[in-house]
């Protein structure tokens, strides 16, 4: 392996959408700031971002421009793992994030022998509900991925004033999960990066996050979407049960995506207002997903009502919303100033325990309303100041409008 370069100044790349950090990671590999394989990444975020584009062919990972167009904010990390660039992902989550519990596990990622798509062997519900499971035997071109999930809970977190819009937080002000003490927790991060050049990745919604779909629909409309996207859980965690569930789930999501895509592409907003039940039934797949009559009628009412909404919610946005309604919903926690200050202090403490990274990537996540727009510039300024205080001179690239 050729010798890696060391920059005198630490490169910091700031983007708006989180998946836009991938080209910068590719460039860091090409310029030998990062090694080609076995890169650790420490990922501070309110969201894991660990899904996989469900219909993306695995070979597309090696076509950079096509890859950049195919990934999005929730699924940019694991394609890098399939390409064998990233081997250890440490998700550092704030107290309110519960999509994956604090844990440490290893799984296999690879190319499905049957479909040619990226799949993995992990039985976490986070992956199962997106239809991403495969047995190891069903994969080729495989590699191992280590996933560590830790929760960063500032001291006396429960005693801090909360915003009126804050969601339920962690029930403990200690570091929960597999690590019993702050010392053990930070030592584990040190072990993750060891002496390897690593990526420090920060989403500014780590400090305060919104669920942009919250209160999007009324209770009755949301219940229709929940029923459309509901899939009974596997009966047990045997490979057979999970494979059967995965087949059902993948088929269900494919068909629902096709229905809402057809509505989006074939009908204008005004035409959707006049949509009839025969029109809906004429769409391919509507009958294939075995919708009960009442649910088909409810779907029609939902589409017509949303089309009349002045916010101009589209059928594709309805599908995006439906895909978030699994066992854990998107986190929603608008932090109070005191909570933000405590998280930033804890963030600085973590950085002081870590060696200098090879590169830092930062996502603003404000235009899609995951990070509140009115505070994102302040958060960005504060985070840059902390990075400078800890690591010294930096070279900031701002790749957003």
Coordinates of C-alpha atoms in Angstrom, one line a residue:
X1 CA 0.0 0.0 0.0
X2 CA 1.4 3.4 -1.0
X3 CA 2.2 5.9 1.7
X4 CA -0.7 8.2 2.7
X5 CA -0.3 12.0 2.7
X6 CA -0.7 14.3 5.7
X7 CA -2.1 17.8 5.2
X8 CA -0.7 20.5 7.4
X9 CA -4.2 21.9 7.6
X10 CA -7.2 19.7 8.3
X11 CA -9.7 19.7 5.4
X12 CA -13.3 20.3 6.4
X13 CA -16.0 19.9 3.8
X14 CA -19.4 21.4 4.4
X15 CA -22.4 20.4 2.3
X16 CA -26.2 20.8 2.6
X17 CA -27.5 17.3 1.9
X18 CA -25.6 14.6 3.8
X19 CA -25.1 12.4 0.8
X20 CA -23.1 15.2 -0.9
X21 CA -20.1 14.3 1.3
X22 CA -19.5 11.1 -0.7
X23 CA -17.6 12.9 -3.6
X24 CA -15.3 14.5 -1.0
X25 CA -14.6 11.1 0.5
X26 CA -13.8 9.7 -2.9
X27 CA -11.4 12.5 -3.6
X28 CA -9.7 12.0 -0.2
X29 CA -9.1 8.4 -1.1
X30 CA -7.9 9.3 -4.6
X31 CA -5.5 11.9 -3.2
X32 CA -4.3 9.4 -0.6
X33 CA -5.5 11.4 2.5
X34 CA -7.5 8.2 3.2
X35 CA -6.5 4.6 2.5
X36 CA -8.5 2.7 -0.1
X37 CA -9.9 0.1 2.3
X38 CA -10.7 -0.3 6.0
X39 CA -11.5 3.3 6.8
X40 CA -13.2 4.0 10.1
X41 CA -15.9 6.7 10.3
X42 CA -17.2 8.4 13.3
X43 CA -20.7 9.6 12.4
X44 CA -22.5 12.1 14.7
X45 CA -26.1 12.4 13.6
X46 CA -29.7 12.2 14.8
X47 CA -30.1 9.5 12.1
X48 CA -28.1 6.4 11.3
X49 CA -28.1 7.0 7.5
X50 CA -27.5 3.3 7.1
X51 CA -30.1 2.2 4.6
X52 CA -29.3 1.1 1.1
X53 CA -31.1 2.2 -2.1
X54 CA -33.4 -0.8 -2.3
X55 CA -33.4 -1.1 -6.1
X56 CA -29.8 0.0 -6.9
X57 CA -27.6 -2.6 -8.6
X58 CA -24.5 -3.2 -6.7
X59 CA -22.2 -2.6 -9.6
X60 CA -23.3 1.0 -9.8
X61 CA -21.2 1.7 -6.7
X62 CA -18.2 1.6 -9.0
X63 CA -19.6 4.2 -11.3
X64 CA -19.1 7.4 -9.3
X65 CA -21.4 9.8 -11.2
X66 CA -24.2 7.3 -11.3
X67 CA -23.7 6.5 -7.6
X68 CA -23.9 10.2 -6.7
X69 CA -27.3 10.4 -8.4
X70 CA -28.6 7.2 -6.9
X71 CA -27.9 7.8 -3.2
X72 CA -29.8 10.1 -0.8
X73 CA -29.5 11.4 2.8
X74 CA -30.6 8.1 4.4
X75 CA -28.5 5.7 2.4
X76 CA -25.1 7.0 1.5
X77 CA -22.9 5.2 4.1
X78 CA -23.3 1.5 3.2
X79 CA -22.5 1.8 -0.5
X80 CA -19.1 3.0 0.7
X81 CA -18.9 -0.1 2.9
X82 CA -19.9 -2.4 0.0
X83 CA -17.1 -0.8 -2.1
X84 CA -14.8 -1.9 0.8
X85 CA -13.8 1.7 1.6
X86 CA -15.4 1.9 5.0
X87 CA -15.0 -1.1 7.5
X88 CA -16.1 0.4 10.8
X89 CA -19.0 2.7 11.4
X90 CA -19.4 4.4 14.8
X91 CA -22.8 6.1 15.0
X92 CA -22.7 8.5 17.9
X93 CA -26.3 9.4 18.5
X94 CA -27.9 12.1 20.7
X95 CA -30.2 11.2 23.6
X96 CA -33.5 11.2 21.6
X97 CA -32.4 8.9 18.7
X98 CA -33.7 5.4 19.0
X99 CA -33.6 3.9 15.5
X100 CA -30.9 1.5 16.6
X101 CA -30.1 0.8 20.2
X102 CA -26.6 1.2 21.7
X103 CA -24.8 -2.0 20.6
X104 CA -21.8 -3.4 18.8
X105 CA -22.2 -6.0 16.0
X106 CA -20.5 -7.2 12.9
X107 CA -22.4 -8.2 9.7
X108 CA -21.6 -9.1 6.1
X109 CA -22.5 -6.8 3.2
X110 CA -22.4 -8.0 -0.4
X111 CA -24.1 -8.4 -3.8
X112 CA -27.2 -10.5 -3.9
X113 CA -26.6 -13.6 -6.0
X114 CA -30.3 -13.5 -7.0
X115 CA -30.9 -9.8 -7.7
X116 CA -27.5 -8.2 -8.1
X117 CA -28.5 -5.6 -5.5
X118 CA -26.6 -4.7 -2.3
X119 CA -27.9 -6.6 0.7
X120 CA -26.6 -7.4 4.2
X121 CA -26.9 -10.1 6.8
X122 CA -27.8 -7.9 9.8
X123 CA -31.1 -8.8 11.5
X124 CA -31.6 -5.3 13.1
X125 CA -35.2 -4.2 12.6
X126 CA -33.9 -1.0 11.0
X127 CA -32.7 -3.0 8.1
X128 CA -35.5 -5.6 8.0
X129 CA -38.3 -3.1 7.5
X130 CA -36.6 -1.9 4.3
X131 CA -36.3 -5.4 2.9
X132 CA -32.5 -5.4 2.9
X133 CA -31.7 -8.8 4.5
X134 CA -29.9 -11.6 2.9
X135 CA -28.2 -14.7 4.3
X136 CA -24.4 -14.7 3.9
X137 CA -24.8 -17.7 1.5
X138 CA -27.0 -15.5 -0.7
X139 CA -24.2 -12.9 -1.2
X140 CA -21.1 -12.6 -3.3
X141 CA -18.3 -10.1 -3.3
X142 CA -18.7 -9.8 0.4
X143 CA -16.9 -7.8 3.2
X144 CA -17.4 -7.4 6.9
X145 CA -18.7 -4.3 8.5
X146 CA -18.4 -3.5 12.1
X147 CA -21.2 -1.2 13.5
X148 CA -20.9 0.5 16.9
X149 CA -23.8 2.5 18.2
X150 CA -23.2 4.8 21.2
X151 CA -25.3 7.4 22.8
X152 CA -23.8 10.8 23.8
X153 CA -25.7 12.0 26.9
X154 CA -24.3 15.1 28.5
X155 CA -24.0 15.2 32.2
X156 CA -27.2 16.2 34.0
X157 CA -29.1 16.0 30.7
X158 CA -32.5 15.4 32.4
X159 CA -32.1 18.5 34.6
X160 CA -31.8 20.8 31.6
X161 CA -34.8 22.9 30.5
X162 CA -36.5 21.4 27.4
X163 CA -38.0 23.1 24.5
X164 CA -41.8 22.8 24.4
X165 CA -41.3 21.0 21.0
X166 CA -38.9 18.5 22.4
X167 CA -39.7 14.8 22.2
X168 CA -39.1 12.3 25.0
X169 CA -35.4 11.9 25.7
X170 CA -33.2 9.3 27.3
X171 CA -34.3 8.2 30.7
X172 CA -30.8 8.4 32.1
X173 CA -28.2 11.0 32.3
X174 CA -25.4 8.4 32.1
X175 CA -24.0 6.9 28.9
X176 CA -26.5 4.2 28.2
X177 CA -26.1 0.9 26.5
X178 CA -23.0 -1.3 26.3
X179 CA -20.6 1.2 27.9
X180 CA -20.7 1.7 31.6
X181 CA -18.7 4.9 31.9
X182 CA -17.6 8.0 29.9
X183 CA -14.0 6.7 30.1
X184 CA -15.0 3.3 28.7
X185 CA -17.1 5.1 26.0
X186 CA -14.3 7.4 24.8
X187 CA -11.7 4.6 24.9
X188 CA -13.9 2.6 22.6
X189 CA -13.9 5.4 20.1
X190 CA -10.1 5.5 20.3
X191 CA -10.0 1.8 19.7
X192 CA -12.3 2.2 16.7
X193 CA -9.9 4.7 14.9
X194 CA -6.7 3.3 16.4
X195 CA -3.8 4.8 14.4
X196 CA -5.8 4.7 11.1
X197 CA -6.7 7.9 9.2
X198 CA -10.4 8.2 9.7
X199 CA -13.4 10.4 8.8
X200 CA -15.1 12.5 11.3
X201 CA -18.6 13.1 10.0
X202 CA -21.1 15.6 11.6
X203 CA -24.7 16.3 10.8
X204 CA -25.7 19.6 12.4
X205 CA -29.1 18.0 13.2
X206 CA -27.2 16.1 15.9
X207 CA -27.8 19.2 18.1
X208 CA -31.5 19.7 17.3
X209 CA -33.6 17.9 14.8
X210 CA -37.1 18.0 13.4
X211 CA -39.2 15.3 11.8
X212 CA -40.3 17.2 8.7
X213 CA -43.3 14.9 8.3
X214 CA -44.6 15.6 11.8
X215 CA -48.2 16.8 11.8
X216 CA -48.0 16.6 8.0
X217 CA -51.3 14.8 7.8
X218 CA -54.3 14.6 10.1
X219 CA -54.8 11.5 12.3
X220 CA -57.2 9.8 9.9
X221 CA -55.0 10.4 6.8
X222 CA -51.9 9.2 8.7
X223 CA -53.7 6.1 9.7
X224 CA -54.4 5.3 6.1
X225 CA -50.7 5.6 5.2
X226 CA -49.8 3.4 8.2
X227 CA -52.2 0.7 7.1
X228 CA -50.9 0.9 3.5
X229 CA -47.2 0.5 4.6
X230 CA -47.8 -2.0 7.5
X231 CA -46.1 -5.4 7.1
X232 CA -46.5 -8.0 9.8
X233 CA -43.2 -8.7 11.6
X234 CA -41.4 -12.0 11.0
X235 CA -42.7 -14.7 13.3
X236 CA -39.1 -15.3 14.6
X237 CA -35.5 -14.4 13.8
X238 CA -34.8 -17.6 11.9
X239 CA -33.3 -17.1 8.4
X240 CA -36.4 -18.7 6.9
X241 CA -38.9 -16.4 8.6
X242 CA -36.8 -13.3 7.8
X243 CA -36.3 -14.3 4.2
X244 CA -40.1 -14.7 3.8
X245 CA -40.7 -11.3 5.5
X246 CA -38.0 -9.7 3.3
X247 CA -39.7 -11.0 0.1
X248 CA -43.1 -9.7 1.2
X249 CA -41.7 -6.3 2.3
X250 CA -39.6 -5.7 -0.8
X251 CA -42.6 -6.6 -3.0
X252 CA -44.9 -4.3 -1.0
X253 CA -42.5 -1.3 -1.1
X254 CA -41.8 -1.8 -4.8
X255 CA -45.6 -1.9 -5.6
X256 CA -46.4 1.1 -3.4
X257 CA -43.6 3.1 -5.0
X258 CA -44.9 2.3 -8.4
X259 CA -48.5 3.3 -7.5
X260 CA -47.4 6.7 -6.1
X261 CA -44.9 7.3 -8.9
X262 CA -47.6 6.6 -11.5
X263 CA -50.0 9.0 -9.7
X264 CA -47.2 11.6 -9.7
X265 CA -46.2 11.2 -13.3
X266 CA -49.5 10.6 -15.0
X267 CA -51.8 13.1 -13.3
X268 CA -51.5 16.8 -12.6
X269 CA -52.5 18.1 -9.2
X270 CA -55.8 19.3 -10.7
X271 CA -56.5 15.9 -12.3
X272 CA -55.8 14.2 -9.0
X273 CA -58.6 16.2 -7.4
X274 CA -61.0 14.5 -9.9
X275 CA -59.4 11.0 -9.6
X276 CA -62.0 8.3 -9.6
X277 CA -61.9 4.8 -8.1
X278 CA -61.8 3.2 -11.6
X279 CA -58.8 5.5 -12.4
X280 CA -57.0 4.3 -9.3
X281 CA -57.8 0.6 -9.9
X282 CA -56.5 1.0 -13.5
X283 CA -53.0 1.7 -12.2
X284 CA -50.7 -1.2 -12.4
X285 CA -50.1 -3.0 -9.1
X286 CA -53.1 -1.5 -7.3
X287 CA -54.8 -4.9 -7.3
X288 CA -51.5 -6.8 -7.0
X289 CA -50.9 -5.7 -3.4
X290 CA -54.2 -7.2 -2.3
X291 CA -55.7 -4.0 -0.8
X292 CA -59.0 -4.5 0.9
X293 CA -61.8 -2.5 -0.7
X294 CA -62.0 -0.1 2.2
X295 CA -58.3 0.6 2.1
X296 CA -58.4 1.2 -1.7
X297 CA -61.2 3.7 -1.1
X298 CA -59.3 5.3 1.7
X299 CA -56.2 5.6 -0.6
X300 CA -58.4 7.4 -3.1
X301 CA -59.7 9.8 -0.5
X302 CA -56.2 10.4 0.9
X303 CA -54.8 11.3 -2.6
X304 CA -57.7 13.7 -3.3
X305 CA -57.5 15.4 0.1
X306 CA -53.7 15.8 -0.1
X307 CA -54.0 17.2 -3.6
X308 CA -56.3 19.9 -2.3
X309 CA -53.8 20.8 0.5
X310 CA -52.3 24.3 -0.1
X311 CA -48.9 22.9 0.8
X312 CA -49.0 20.9 -2.5
X313 CA -47.9 17.6 -1.0
X314 CA -47.1 15.3 -3.9
X315 CA -47.8 11.5 -4.3
X316 CA -44.0 10.9 -4.1
X317 CA -43.8 12.7 -0.8
X318 CA -46.6 10.5 0.5
X319 CA -44.5 7.5 -0.4
X320 CA -41.5 9.0 1.3
X321 CA -43.6 9.5 4.4
X322 CA -45.0 6.0 4.3
X323 CA -41.4 4.6 4.2
X324 CA -40.7 6.3 7.6
X325 CA -43.6 4.6 9.4
X326 CA -41.9 1.5 10.6
X327 CA -41.3 0.4 14.2
X328 CA -39.4 3.6 15.0
X329 CA -40.4 7.0 13.6
X330 CA -38.0 9.8 12.6
X331 CA -36.8 11.5 15.7
X332 CA -38.2 15.0 16.6
X333 CA -36.4 17.0 19.3
X334 CA -36.1 20.8 19.1
X335 CA -33.4 21.4 21.6
X336 CA -33.4 24.2 24.1
X337 CA -30.4 26.6 24.1
X338 CA -29.2 24.9 27.3
X339 CA -29.4 21.5 25.7
X340 CA -27.5 22.6 22.6
X341 CA -24.8 24.1 24.8
X342 CA -24.5 20.8 26.7
X343 CA -24.3 18.8 23.6
X344 CA -21.7 21.1 22.1
X345 CA -19.6 20.8 25.3
X346 CA -19.9 17.0 25.2
X347 CA -19.0 17.0 21.5
X348 CA -15.8 19.0 22.3
X349 CA -14.9 16.6 25.1
X350 CA -15.2 13.7 22.6
X351 CA -13.0 15.4 20.0
X352 CA -10.4 16.0 22.7
X353 CA -10.1 12.3 23.3
X354 CA -9.6 11.5 19.6
X355 CA -6.6 11.8 17.3
X356 CA -6.8 14.3 14.5
X357 CA -9.0 12.9 11.7
X358 CA -7.8 12.8 8.0
X359 CA -10.9 14.8 6.9
X360 CA -14.0 16.2 8.5
X361 CA -17.4 16.3 6.7
X362 CA -20.3 18.4 7.9
X363 CA -23.9 18.3 6.6
X364 CA -26.2 21.2 7.3
X365 CA -29.5 19.3 6.6
X366 CA -31.5 22.5 6.8
X367 CA -33.3 22.8 3.4
X368 CA -35.2 19.6 4.1
X369 CA -35.9 20.9 7.6
X370 CA -34.1 18.2 9.6
X371 CA -32.0 20.8 11.2
X372 CA -34.0 24.0 12.1
X373 CA -33.1 26.7 9.5
X374 CA -33.1 29.6 11.9
X375 CA -30.2 28.0 13.9
X376 CA -28.2 26.1 11.4
X377 CA -25.7 28.9 10.6
X378 CA -25.1 29.4 14.4
X379 CA -24.5 25.6 14.8
X380 CA -22.1 25.6 11.9
X381 CA -20.1 28.5 13.3
X382 CA -20.0 26.9 16.8
X383 CA -18.9 23.5 15.4
X384 CA -16.2 25.1 13.3
X385 CA -14.9 27.0 16.3
X386 CA -14.8 23.8 18.4
X387 CA -12.9 22.0 15.6
X388 CA -10.4 24.8 15.4
X389 CA -9.9 24.9 19.2
X390 CA -9.2 21.2 19.3
X391 CA -7.3 20.5 16.1
X392 CA -5.8 23.8 15.1
X393 CA -5.6 25.2 11.6
X394 CA -8.3 24.0 9.2
X395 CA -9.2 24.4 5.5
X396 CA -12.9 24.8 5.1
X397 CA -14.7 24.1 1.8
X398 CA -18.4 25.2 1.6
X399 CA -20.1 23.3 -1.1
X400 CA -23.7 24.6 -0.8
X401 CA -25.7 27.5 -2.0

